[in-house]
Amino acid sequence: MLNRRSVLLTRRAALLSGTAVAALAVVPPAASAGRSTSAAGRGRNAVGRTAGTPARTAGAPGTSGLVRLTLPVPTGPYAVGTEALRLVDRSRPDPWRPGQPYRELMTTVRYPALSPAAHPAAPQMLPGEAAGFAALNNLAGIPADKVDWAATRTHAHEGAPADTSRGPYPIVLYSPGVADPRALGTTLCDDLASRGYVVVSVDHTYDAGAVQFPGGRVEASVLPAELGKAGGDPELIVALLEKVTSVRVADTRFVLDCLPDALPRGPRAVALPDRIGMFGQSAGGFTALQAMHDDPRILAGANFDGVLAYVQEDTDPGRLSTVAAEGLDRPFLLIGKDGDDLGTEPSWEALWRNSSGWHRGLILRGAEHATYTDAETIVPQIAAQLGLPDETVRENVGTIAPGRAITAGRTYLAAFFDRFLRSRDDHGLLDGPSPRFPEARFFPRTV
């Protein structure tokens, strides 16, 4: 999941042992994902809404002796509401499950809200998702069985009424890395919603380690088995990488088809369906820019450390995606780990050279691949509470101070979408070095 740099499958799914897959297969439906109702969508989708009620209420004692985690408070002026939605695409069979005549996804919608104190804080992960996350455990050196993953609460409040007095609000989609749950982008998604966005995060079913549906059903990743079938054959692995990306892009375009109708009534009333952006980390960043290339409804895209080619090594110059080979005519932002630049990332250099739209790129000194996920805040907490060595933190999230990394990631992402979805002045933050963020190094600018 997090401690490897590869954008897609080979360096992540290889970490998923048969034991982990077996553990996912027996994850109990410890708690229902909440109520679920179905309604007709726009021809090819059905929508189920679920509050995602956790097994424990916020503040209740956790399992004795297990580490409990907190997430950073959002920085925007709005409180955040949230609702989980099940979306069903009946226009295509599931590409990972032969015989299943439809594709179903779980998404989380966050939005500016009112009266948060009257509504419970949403869990970062439901019990089945938490068990799957622990079973796969791609965090280097972290004993997953020492953490109560299901106990973490977000700063979004379940079912809180939308703030319709201000708005309207642009829509931003989020896609996570391969095998990661959508929940691992909570820090960025909560913060963006608090700044006045409707944020829709997507789990790519059978790609994500574990997805919990209404009623407690948990669907585990099939990627370890698919990687096993490839048997180390380079061509088969490339074909699998291409399939992973194509499925994710199709998922994204289906979610776009559902917007804004599938949104809860409050945010639906104030969402701007003609002002849509997307971002993601690792394979999710690849997904964001490839979907933007394929679908003109996405006006701006941000890629956190995702390679844009079907390669097993990031430095390989071949097998470019169409977004890298053909470029983009709309704004995009690249943010990488320390050491990334246009000389070390051939797919980024190709995208840069072939694009006519506005683009910027930067790295944060001391950042690692997982810096741009919730690992940046949770790994140091786990290490401190369990007395783990400093090297464990460095291997997962680098040497940058967590507070600086989180602030920089949030600020640059919001500035990007503010500029291109809201026409707001960022006072040159995206145009070059700023004394506010001395750890940021920009790529050479050509547009």
Tab-separated table of C-alpha atoms in Angstrom:
chain	number	residue	atom	x	y	z
A	1	MET	CA	0.000	0.000	0.000
A	2	LEU	CA	2.138	2.827	1.245
A	3	ASN	CA	5.775	2.031	1.687
A	4	ARG	CA	6.529	1.411	-1.970
A	5	ARG	CA	6.797	3.967	-4.761
A	6	SER	CA	5.213	2.087	-7.687
A	7	VAL	CA	2.031	3.739	-8.952
A	8	LEU	CA	0.138	0.552	-9.534
A	9	LEU	CA	0.149	-3.070	-8.759
A	10	THR	CA	3.443	-4.885	-8.818
A	11	ARG	CA	5.047	-3.326	-5.742
A	12	ARG	CA	1.855	-3.282	-3.727
A	13	ALA	CA	-0.170	-6.373	-4.494
A	14	ALA	CA	3.022	-8.402	-4.088
A	15	LEU	CA	2.784	-7.482	-0.420
A	16	LEU	CA	-0.635	-9.106	-0.087
A	17	SER	CA	-0.079	-12.585	1.240
A	18	GLY	CA	-2.429	-15.522	0.962
A	19	THR	CA	-2.905	-15.239	4.706
A	20	ALA	CA	-4.130	-11.676	4.330
A	21	VAL	CA	-6.558	-12.618	1.592
A	22	ALA	CA	-7.905	-15.463	3.705
A	23	ALA	CA	-8.329	-13.079	6.619
A	24	LEU	CA	-10.385	-10.762	4.452
A	25	ALA	CA	-12.586	-13.609	3.358
A	26	VAL	CA	-13.736	-14.220	6.906
A	27	VAL	CA	-14.133	-10.615	8.073
A	28	PRO	CA	-17.399	-10.665	10.020
A	29	PRO	CA	-20.113	-8.111	9.287
A	30	ALA	CA	-19.473	-6.683	12.754
A	31	ALA	CA	-21.726	-3.742	12.169
A	32	SER	CA	-24.179	-2.872	9.473
A	33	ALA	CA	-23.083	-0.037	7.249
A	34	GLY	CA	-26.414	1.533	8.175
A	35	ARG	CA	-29.683	1.984	6.366
A	36	SER	CA	-29.791	1.511	2.629
A	37	THR	CA	-32.469	2.438	0.159
A	38	SER	CA	-32.458	2.148	-3.607
A	39	ALA	CA	-33.672	4.687	-6.108
A	40	ALA	CA	-33.574	4.957	-9.865
A	41	GLY	CA	-30.516	6.750	-11.174
A	42	ARG	CA	-29.879	8.331	-14.539
A	43	GLY	CA	-30.640	5.274	-16.636
A	44	ARG	CA	-27.728	3.075	-15.679
A	45	ASN	CA	-27.295	3.450	-11.958
A	46	ALA	CA	-29.025	2.760	-8.690
A	47	VAL	CA	-28.227	4.664	-5.533
A	48	GLY	CA	-28.196	3.451	-1.957
A	49	ARG	CA	-27.529	5.812	0.928
A	50	THR	CA	-26.020	4.757	4.193
A	51	ALA	CA	-24.972	6.659	7.251
A	52	GLY	CA	-22.069	4.286	7.923
A	53	THR	CA	-22.888	3.972	11.625
A	54	PRO	CA	-19.893	2.587	13.559
A	55	ALA	CA	-20.034	-0.213	16.079
A	56	ARG	CA	-18.863	2.154	18.859
A	57	THR	CA	-19.705	5.757	19.476
A	58	ALA	CA	-16.980	8.382	19.475
A	59	GLY	CA	-15.171	8.593	22.777
A	60	ALA	CA	-16.087	5.092	23.946
A	61	PRO	CA	-13.213	2.962	25.300
A	62	GLY	CA	-11.365	0.963	22.677
A	63	THR	CA	-10.092	-2.564	22.909
A	64	SER	CA	-7.707	-2.730	25.857
A	65	GLY	CA	-4.113	-1.970	25.006
A	66	LEU	CA	-4.609	-1.058	21.349
A	67	VAL	CA	-3.353	2.211	19.912
A	68	ARG	CA	-6.050	4.727	19.053
A	69	LEU	CA	-5.471	7.468	16.505
A	70	THR	CA	-6.634	11.004	15.794
A	71	LEU	CA	-6.805	12.947	12.539
A	72	PRO	CA	-5.973	16.638	11.987
A	73	VAL	CA	-8.758	19.182	12.381
A	74	PRO	CA	-9.849	20.745	9.062
A	75	THR	CA	-8.760	24.321	8.526
A	76	GLY	CA	-11.624	25.793	6.488
A	77	PRO	CA	-14.500	27.960	7.756
A	78	TYR	CA	-17.200	25.311	7.281
A	79	ALA	CA	-18.201	22.369	9.449
A	80	VAL	CA	-18.255	19.121	7.454
A	81	GLY	CA	-21.144	16.724	6.907
A	82	THR	CA	-20.899	13.317	5.319
A	83	GLU	CA	-22.930	10.491	3.876
A	84	ALA	CA	-21.878	7.198	2.296
A	85	LEU	CA	-23.482	6.183	-0.994
A	86	ARG	CA	-23.658	2.848	-2.779
A	87	LEU	CA	-23.746	3.316	-6.544
A	88	VAL	CA	-24.662	0.525	-8.975
A	89	ASP	CA	-23.735	0.680	-12.655
A	90	ARG	CA	-26.059	-1.665	-14.515
A	91	SER	CA	-24.639	-0.792	-17.919
A	92	ARG	CA	-21.545	-2.989	-17.513
A	93	PRO	CA	-20.688	-6.305	-15.853
A	94	ASP	CA	-18.108	-6.237	-13.103
A	95	PRO	CA	-14.702	-6.603	-14.810
A	96	TRP	CA	-13.210	-8.392	-11.797
A	97	ARG	CA	-16.095	-10.783	-11.047
A	98	PRO	CA	-17.168	-12.917	-14.024
A	99	GLY	CA	-20.890	-13.521	-13.955
A	100	GLN	CA	-21.767	-10.408	-11.953
A	101	PRO	CA	-23.869	-8.370	-14.398
A	102	TYR	CA	-23.350	-4.998	-12.734
A	103	ARG	CA	-20.616	-2.958	-11.100
A	104	GLU	CA	-21.157	-1.576	-7.594
A	105	LEU	CA	-19.131	1.041	-5.769
A	106	MET	CA	-19.051	2.647	-2.349
A	107	THR	CA	-18.425	6.366	-2.172
A	108	THR	CA	-18.277	8.955	0.596
A	109	VAL	CA	-19.693	12.438	0.092
A	110	ARG	CA	-18.404	15.311	2.239
A	111	TYR	CA	-19.894	18.782	2.126
A	112	PRO	CA	-20.131	22.086	4.046
A	113	ALA	CA	-22.608	21.532	6.871
A	114	LEU	CA	-24.560	23.076	9.720
A	115	SER	CA	-25.252	21.895	13.298
A	116	PRO	CA	-22.383	19.381	13.476
A	117	ALA	CA	-22.688	18.864	17.238
A	118	ALA	CA	-26.074	17.205	16.766
A	119	HIS	CA	-24.602	14.496	14.543
A	120	PRO	CA	-21.980	11.846	15.330
A	121	ALA	CA	-18.473	12.048	13.958
A	122	ALA	CA	-18.092	9.512	11.162
A	123	PRO	CA	-15.562	6.668	11.490
A	124	GLN	CA	-12.564	6.731	9.225
A	125	MET	CA	-13.171	3.054	8.424
A	126	LEU	CA	-16.085	0.712	9.079
A	127	PRO	CA	-15.250	-2.524	10.939
A	128	GLY	CA	-14.926	-4.671	7.822
A	129	GLU	CA	-12.749	-2.091	6.099
A	130	ALA	CA	-10.593	-1.727	9.199
A	131	ALA	CA	-10.129	-5.502	9.455
A	132	GLY	CA	-9.149	-5.644	5.797
A	133	PHE	CA	-6.724	-2.760	6.189
A	134	ALA	CA	-5.063	-4.499	9.143
A	135	ALA	CA	-4.919	-7.836	7.330
A	136	LEU	CA	-3.127	-6.390	4.303
A	137	ASN	CA	-0.895	-4.072	6.377
A	138	ASN	CA	1.432	-2.511	3.835
A	139	LEU	CA	2.828	-0.072	6.404
A	140	ALA	CA	6.479	-1.020	6.798
A	141	GLY	CA	7.410	-1.999	10.337
A	142	ILE	CA	3.960	-1.258	11.791
A	143	PRO	CA	2.388	-4.095	13.845
A	144	ALA	CA	-1.160	-3.780	12.561
A	145	ASP	CA	-2.580	-5.941	15.335
A	146	LYS	CA	-1.556	-3.294	17.878
A	147	VAL	CA	-3.859	-0.605	16.424
A	148	ASP	CA	-7.612	-0.185	16.789
A	149	TRP	CA	-8.174	0.879	13.193
A	150	ALA	CA	-11.951	1.013	13.553
A	151	ALA	CA	-11.804	3.489	16.442
A	152	THR	CA	-10.529	6.501	14.483
A	153	ARG	CA	-13.072	9.257	13.972
A	154	THR	CA	-13.044	11.842	11.210
A	155	HIS	CA	-14.083	15.476	11.553
A	156	ALA	CA	-17.092	14.927	9.278
A	157	HIS	CA	-20.516	14.472	10.883
A	158	GLU	CA	-22.933	11.833	9.654
A	159	GLY	CA	-26.114	13.220	8.177
A	160	ALA	CA	-25.480	16.832	9.211
A	161	PRO	CA	-27.593	19.208	7.111
A	162	ALA	CA	-25.801	20.927	4.268
A	163	ASP	CA	-24.989	24.611	4.547
A	164	THR	CA	-27.107	25.932	1.697
A	165	SER	CA	-26.916	29.548	2.838
A	166	ARG	CA	-23.563	30.118	1.145
A	167	GLY	CA	-22.392	28.082	-1.827
A	168	PRO	CA	-22.722	27.036	-4.550
A	169	TYR	CA	-19.849	24.572	-4.178
A	170	PRO	CA	-17.633	22.932	-6.823
A	171	ILE	CA	-17.408	19.132	-6.852
A	172	VAL	CA	-14.073	17.319	-6.399
A	173	LEU	CA	-13.567	13.552	-6.768
A	174	TYR	CA	-10.883	11.580	-4.922
A	175	SER	CA	-9.320	8.225	-5.900
A	176	PRO	CA	-6.936	6.325	-3.548
A	177	GLY	CA	-3.875	4.247	-4.354
A	178	VAL	CA	-4.022	0.578	-5.350
A	179	ALA	CA	-5.261	-1.609	-2.472
A	180	ASP	CA	-5.918	1.476	-0.345
A	181	PRO	CA	-9.359	2.334	1.021
A	182	ARG	CA	-10.917	5.656	0.113
A	183	ALA	CA	-10.689	6.405	3.847
A	184	LEU	CA	-6.916	6.871	3.624
A	185	GLY	CA	-7.469	10.272	2.009
A	186	THR	CA	-9.618	11.561	4.868
A	187	THR	CA	-7.270	14.369	5.951
A	188	LEU	CA	-7.270	16.035	2.543
A	189	CYS	CA	-10.943	15.320	1.792
A	190	ASP	CA	-12.253	16.631	5.126
A	191	ASP	CA	-10.151	19.765	4.760
A	192	LEU	CA	-11.260	20.450	1.202
A	193	ALA	CA	-14.927	20.095	2.200
A	194	SER	CA	-14.331	22.517	5.081
A	195	ARG	CA	-13.158	25.091	2.534
A	196	GLY	CA	-16.374	24.935	0.530
A	197	TYR	CA	-16.309	21.897	-1.754
A	198	VAL	CA	-18.502	18.844	-2.242
A	199	VAL	CA	-15.948	16.016	-2.140
A	200	VAL	CA	-16.749	12.520	-3.434
A	201	SER	CA	-14.206	9.807	-2.585
A	202	VAL	CA	-14.438	6.491	-4.434
A	203	ASP	CA	-13.550	2.928	-3.479
A	204	HIS	CA	-12.691	0.810	-6.524
A	205	THR	CA	-14.282	-2.502	-5.547
A	206	TYR	CA	-12.060	-5.636	-5.744
A	207	ASP	CA	-9.064	-3.302	-6.148
A	208	ALA	CA	-9.312	-1.747	-2.670
A	209	GLY	CA	-8.228	-4.108	0.098
A	210	ALA	CA	-11.724	-4.323	1.568
A	211	VAL	CA	-14.979	-2.497	0.807
A	212	GLN	CA	-17.909	-2.733	3.223
A	213	PHE	CA	-21.400	-2.424	1.765
A	214	PRO	CA	-24.735	-1.790	3.483
A	215	GLY	CA	-25.685	-4.757	5.648
A	216	GLY	CA	-22.063	-5.494	6.561
A	217	ARG	CA	-21.049	-7.387	3.412
A	218	VAL	CA	-17.301	-7.033	2.767
A	219	GLU	CA	-15.719	-7.491	-0.659
A	220	ALA	CA	-11.977	-8.163	-0.693
A	221	SER	CA	-9.360	-7.319	-3.306
A	222	VAL	CA	-8.839	-9.777	-6.158
A	223	LEU	CA	-5.541	-8.200	-7.210
A	224	PRO	CA	-3.279	-10.625	-5.323
A	225	ALA	CA	-4.884	-13.522	-7.172
A	226	GLU	CA	-4.693	-11.654	-10.482
A	227	LEU	CA	-1.025	-10.922	-9.915
A	228	GLY	CA	-0.469	-14.588	-9.142
A	229	LYS	CA	-2.029	-15.536	-12.480
A	230	ALA	CA	0.441	-13.249	-14.237
A	231	GLY	CA	3.241	-15.389	-12.834
A	232	GLY	CA	5.939	-12.777	-13.322
A	233	ASP	CA	5.346	-12.535	-17.076
A	234	PRO	CA	6.120	-8.890	-17.958
A	235	GLU	CA	3.482	-8.692	-20.679
A	236	LEU	CA	0.782	-10.143	-18.453
A	237	ILE	CA	1.730	-7.751	-15.660
A	238	VAL	CA	1.512	-4.792	-18.048
A	239	ALA	CA	-1.906	-6.030	-19.200
A	240	LEU	CA	-3.008	-6.193	-15.578
A	241	LEU	CA	-1.752	-2.654	-14.926
A	242	GLU	CA	-3.699	-1.442	-17.939
A	243	LYS	CA	-6.844	-3.204	-16.741
A	244	VAL	CA	-6.547	-1.715	-13.259
A	245	THR	CA	-6.372	1.780	-14.732
A	246	SER	CA	-9.149	1.262	-17.273
A	247	VAL	CA	-11.499	-0.069	-14.577
A	248	ARG	CA	-10.720	2.881	-12.317
A	249	VAL	CA	-11.340	5.374	-15.117
A	250	ALA	CA	-14.638	3.666	-15.998
A	251	ASP	CA	-15.614	3.835	-12.306
A	252	THR	CA	-14.815	7.543	-12.280
A	253	ARG	CA	-16.835	8.281	-15.387
A	254	PHE	CA	-19.782	6.361	-13.967
A	255	VAL	CA	-19.631	8.436	-10.781
A	256	LEU	CA	-19.599	11.564	-12.956
A	257	ASP	CA	-22.728	10.256	-14.699
A	258	CYS	CA	-24.415	9.980	-11.311
A	259	LEU	CA	-23.669	13.592	-10.348
A	260	PRO	CA	-25.355	15.600	-9.055
A	261	ASP	CA	-28.490	13.423	-8.848
A	262	ALA	CA	-26.939	10.844	-6.513
A	263	LEU	CA	-25.836	13.408	-3.941
A	264	PRO	CA	-27.794	13.856	-0.726
A	265	ARG	CA	-30.534	16.453	-1.144
A	266	GLY	CA	-28.746	19.281	0.674
A	267	PRO	CA	-25.422	19.265	-1.145
A	268	ARG	CA	-27.185	18.367	-4.397
A	269	ALA	CA	-29.045	21.670	-4.202
A	270	VAL	CA	-25.851	23.707	-4.031
A	271	ALA	CA	-23.328	21.565	-5.966
A	272	LEU	CA	-21.920	22.885	-9.231
A	273	PRO	CA	-22.012	19.990	-11.729
A	274	ASP	CA	-20.233	22.107	-14.334
A	275	ARG	CA	-17.284	22.845	-11.983
A	276	ILE	CA	-15.688	19.451	-11.343
A	277	GLY	CA	-12.124	18.612	-10.362
A	278	MET	CA	-10.366	15.426	-9.313
A	279	PHE	CA	-7.294	14.390	-7.348
A	280	GLY	CA	-5.713	11.212	-6.063
A	281	GLN	CA	-2.578	9.640	-4.649
A	282	SER	CA	-0.384	7.090	-6.448
A	283	ALA	CA	-2.663	5.029	-8.734
A	284	GLY	CA	-5.405	7.446	-7.719
A	285	GLY	CA	-3.359	10.344	-9.091
A	286	PHE	CA	-2.898	8.401	-12.334
A	287	THR	CA	-6.657	7.762	-12.354
A	288	ALA	CA	-7.432	11.456	-11.858
A	289	LEU	CA	-5.339	12.633	-14.803
A	290	GLN	CA	-6.271	9.749	-17.105
A	291	ALA	CA	-9.971	10.304	-16.380
A	292	MET	CA	-9.446	14.016	-17.024
A	293	HIS	CA	-7.849	13.171	-20.376
A	294	ASP	CA	-10.757	10.897	-21.301
A	295	ASP	CA	-13.623	13.011	-19.958
A	296	PRO	CA	-13.950	16.763	-20.533
A	297	ARG	CA	-16.238	17.143	-17.519
A	298	ILE	CA	-13.151	17.159	-15.274
A	299	LEU	CA	-11.815	20.699	-15.534
A	300	ALA	CA	-8.726	20.388	-13.307
A	301	GLY	CA	-6.734	17.485	-11.856
A	302	ALA	CA	-4.075	16.993	-9.192
A	303	ASN	CA	-1.769	13.986	-9.001
A	304	PHE	CA	0.007	13.178	-5.734
A	305	ASP	CA	2.996	11.002	-6.684
A	306	GLY	CA	1.349	8.786	-9.292
A	307	VAL	CA	3.365	7.491	-12.258
A	308	LEU	CA	1.536	7.770	-15.592
A	309	ALA	CA	2.861	4.698	-17.374
A	310	TYR	CA	2.350	0.940	-17.322
A	311	VAL	CA	5.777	0.068	-15.986
A	312	GLN	CA	7.224	-1.899	-13.089
A	313	GLU	CA	9.956	0.667	-12.432
A	314	ASP	CA	9.134	4.354	-12.257
A	315	THR	CA	12.228	5.275	-14.289
A	316	ASP	CA	11.284	3.041	-17.247
A	317	PRO	CA	10.615	5.284	-20.276
A	318	GLY	CA	8.155	3.000	-22.096
A	319	ARG	CA	4.470	2.048	-21.963
A	320	LEU	CA	3.185	5.584	-21.593
A	321	SER	CA	-0.477	6.116	-20.835
A	322	THR	CA	-2.500	8.136	-23.318
A	323	VAL	CA	-2.632	11.056	-20.912
A	324	ALA	CA	1.181	11.153	-20.788
A	325	ALA	CA	1.622	10.584	-24.522
A	326	GLU	CA	-1.032	13.070	-25.650
A	327	GLY	CA	-1.014	15.581	-22.788
A	328	LEU	CA	-3.773	17.712	-21.296
A	329	ASP	CA	-5.343	20.957	-22.443
A	330	ARG	CA	-6.701	21.784	-18.978
A	331	PRO	CA	-4.905	22.626	-15.722
A	332	PHE	CA	-3.067	19.962	-13.753
A	333	LEU	CA	-0.795	19.865	-10.714
A	334	LEU	CA	1.905	17.284	-9.958
A	335	ILE	CA	3.176	16.883	-6.381
A	336	GLY	CA	5.851	14.273	-5.785
A	337	LYS	CA	8.044	12.777	-3.123
A	338	ASP	CA	11.570	14.038	-2.527
A	339	GLY	CA	13.775	13.080	-5.473
A	340	ASP	CA	11.067	13.185	-8.115
A	341	ASP	CA	11.516	15.554	-11.039
A	342	LEU	CA	11.020	15.626	-14.772
A	343	GLY	CA	14.376	13.915	-15.242
A	344	THR	CA	13.639	10.935	-12.988
A	345	GLU	CA	9.979	10.426	-13.977
A	346	PRO	CA	9.739	9.820	-17.750
A	347	SER	CA	5.940	9.708	-17.759
A	348	TRP	CA	5.764	13.074	-15.985
A	349	GLU	CA	8.235	14.585	-18.443
A	350	ALA	CA	6.134	13.316	-21.361
A	351	LEU	CA	2.938	14.750	-19.882
A	352	TRP	CA	4.713	18.050	-19.221
A	353	ARG	CA	6.095	18.266	-22.764
A	354	ASN	CA	2.856	17.248	-24.492
A	355	SER	CA	0.418	19.421	-22.538
A	356	SER	CA	-0.929	22.775	-23.714
A	357	GLY	CA	-2.888	23.572	-20.568
A	358	TRP	CA	-1.610	25.303	-17.423
A	359	HIS	CA	0.581	23.015	-15.344
A	360	ARG	CA	2.829	23.119	-12.320
A	361	GLY	CA	4.863	20.545	-10.440
A	362	LEU	CA	6.632	20.477	-7.114
A	363	ILE	CA	8.075	18.193	-4.470
A	364	LEU	CA	8.279	18.559	-0.708
A	365	ARG	CA	11.785	17.988	0.621
A	366	GLY	CA	11.848	14.986	2.931
A	367	ALA	CA	8.518	13.625	1.621
A	368	GLU	CA	7.901	9.950	0.832
A	369	HIS	CA	5.264	8.287	-1.330
A	370	ALA	CA	2.796	7.964	1.553
A	371	THR	CA	3.285	11.528	2.776
A	372	TYR	CA	0.190	12.504	0.802
A	373	THR	CA	-2.134	10.101	2.616
A	374	ASP	CA	-3.354	9.755	6.190
A	375	ALA	CA	-0.200	7.726	6.870
A	376	GLU	CA	1.559	11.062	7.387
A	377	THR	CA	-0.408	11.635	10.575
A	378	ILE	CA	-1.074	8.081	11.785
A	379	VAL	CA	2.384	6.500	11.398
A	380	PRO	CA	4.142	8.955	13.772
A	381	GLN	CA	1.357	8.451	16.330
A	382	ILE	CA	1.712	4.674	16.194
A	383	ALA	CA	5.495	4.866	16.383
A	384	ALA	CA	5.362	7.170	19.405
A	385	GLN	CA	2.838	5.076	21.315
A	386	LEU	CA	4.566	1.761	20.584
A	387	GLY	CA	8.133	3.010	20.892
A	388	LEU	CA	9.024	2.090	17.301
A	389	PRO	CA	12.368	3.255	15.840
A	390	ASP	CA	12.655	6.494	13.902
A	391	GLU	CA	13.531	4.478	10.815
A	392	THR	CA	9.980	3.091	10.742
A	393	VAL	CA	8.612	6.606	10.379
A	394	ARG	CA	11.213	7.581	7.785
A	395	GLU	CA	10.566	4.500	5.663
A	396	ASN	CA	6.842	5.169	5.525
A	397	VAL	CA	6.511	8.957	5.413
A	398	GLY	CA	10.024	10.372	5.082
A	399	THR	CA	11.743	12.992	7.185
A	400	ILE	CA	9.486	15.997	6.655
A	401	ALA	CA	7.748	17.161	9.832
A	402	PRO	CA	4.167	15.828	9.745
A	403	GLY	CA	2.612	19.189	10.519
A	404	ARG	CA	4.503	20.848	7.678
A	405	ALA	CA	3.651	18.077	5.213
A	406	ILE	CA	-0.047	18.143	6.066
A	407	THR	CA	-0.273	21.937	5.924
A	408	ALA	CA	1.573	22.115	2.607
A	409	GLY	CA	-0.472	19.360	0.987
A	410	ARG	CA	-3.759	20.896	2.072
A	411	THR	CA	-2.750	24.422	1.088
A	412	TYR	CA	-1.412	23.661	-2.386
A	413	LEU	CA	-4.375	21.413	-3.204
A	414	ALA	CA	-6.926	24.011	-2.095
A	415	ALA	CA	-5.065	26.801	-3.901
A	416	PHE	CA	-5.128	24.773	-7.118
A	417	PHE	CA	-8.850	24.061	-7.045
A	418	ASP	CA	-9.635	27.576	-5.802
A	419	ARG	CA	-7.822	29.020	-8.817
A	420	PHE	CA	-9.373	26.784	-11.459
A	421	LEU	CA	-12.803	25.880	-10.088
A	422	ARG	CA	-13.598	29.138	-8.288
A	423	SER	CA	-11.403	31.754	-10.020
A	424	ARG	CA	-9.932	32.811	-6.686
A	425	ASP	CA	-6.581	34.537	-6.391
A	426	ASP	CA	-3.956	32.430	-4.597
A	427	HIS	CA	-1.534	35.382	-4.527
A	428	GLY	CA	1.030	33.534	-6.603
A	429	LEU	CA	1.371	30.512	-4.333
A	430	LEU	CA	1.243	28.160	-7.326
A	431	ASP	CA	3.618	30.210	-9.435
A	432	GLY	CA	6.881	29.498	-7.638
A	433	PRO	CA	8.729	29.323	-4.323
A	434	SER	CA	7.054	30.913	-1.321
A	435	PRO	CA	8.521	31.779	2.097
A	436	ARG	CA	5.436	30.096	3.558
A	437	PHE	CA	6.690	26.709	2.315
A	438	PRO	CA	10.483	26.612	2.085
A	439	GLU	CA	10.313	22.805	1.831
A	440	ALA	CA	8.633	23.068	-1.613
A	441	ARG	CA	10.757	22.859	-4.763
A	442	PHE	CA	9.059	23.645	-8.065
A	443	PHE	CA	9.779	21.981	-11.405
A	444	PRO	CA	10.947	24.208	-14.298
A	445	ARG	CA	7.952	26.135	-15.600
A	446	THR	CA	7.070	26.147	-19.299
A	447	VAL	CA	3.398	27.246	-19.319
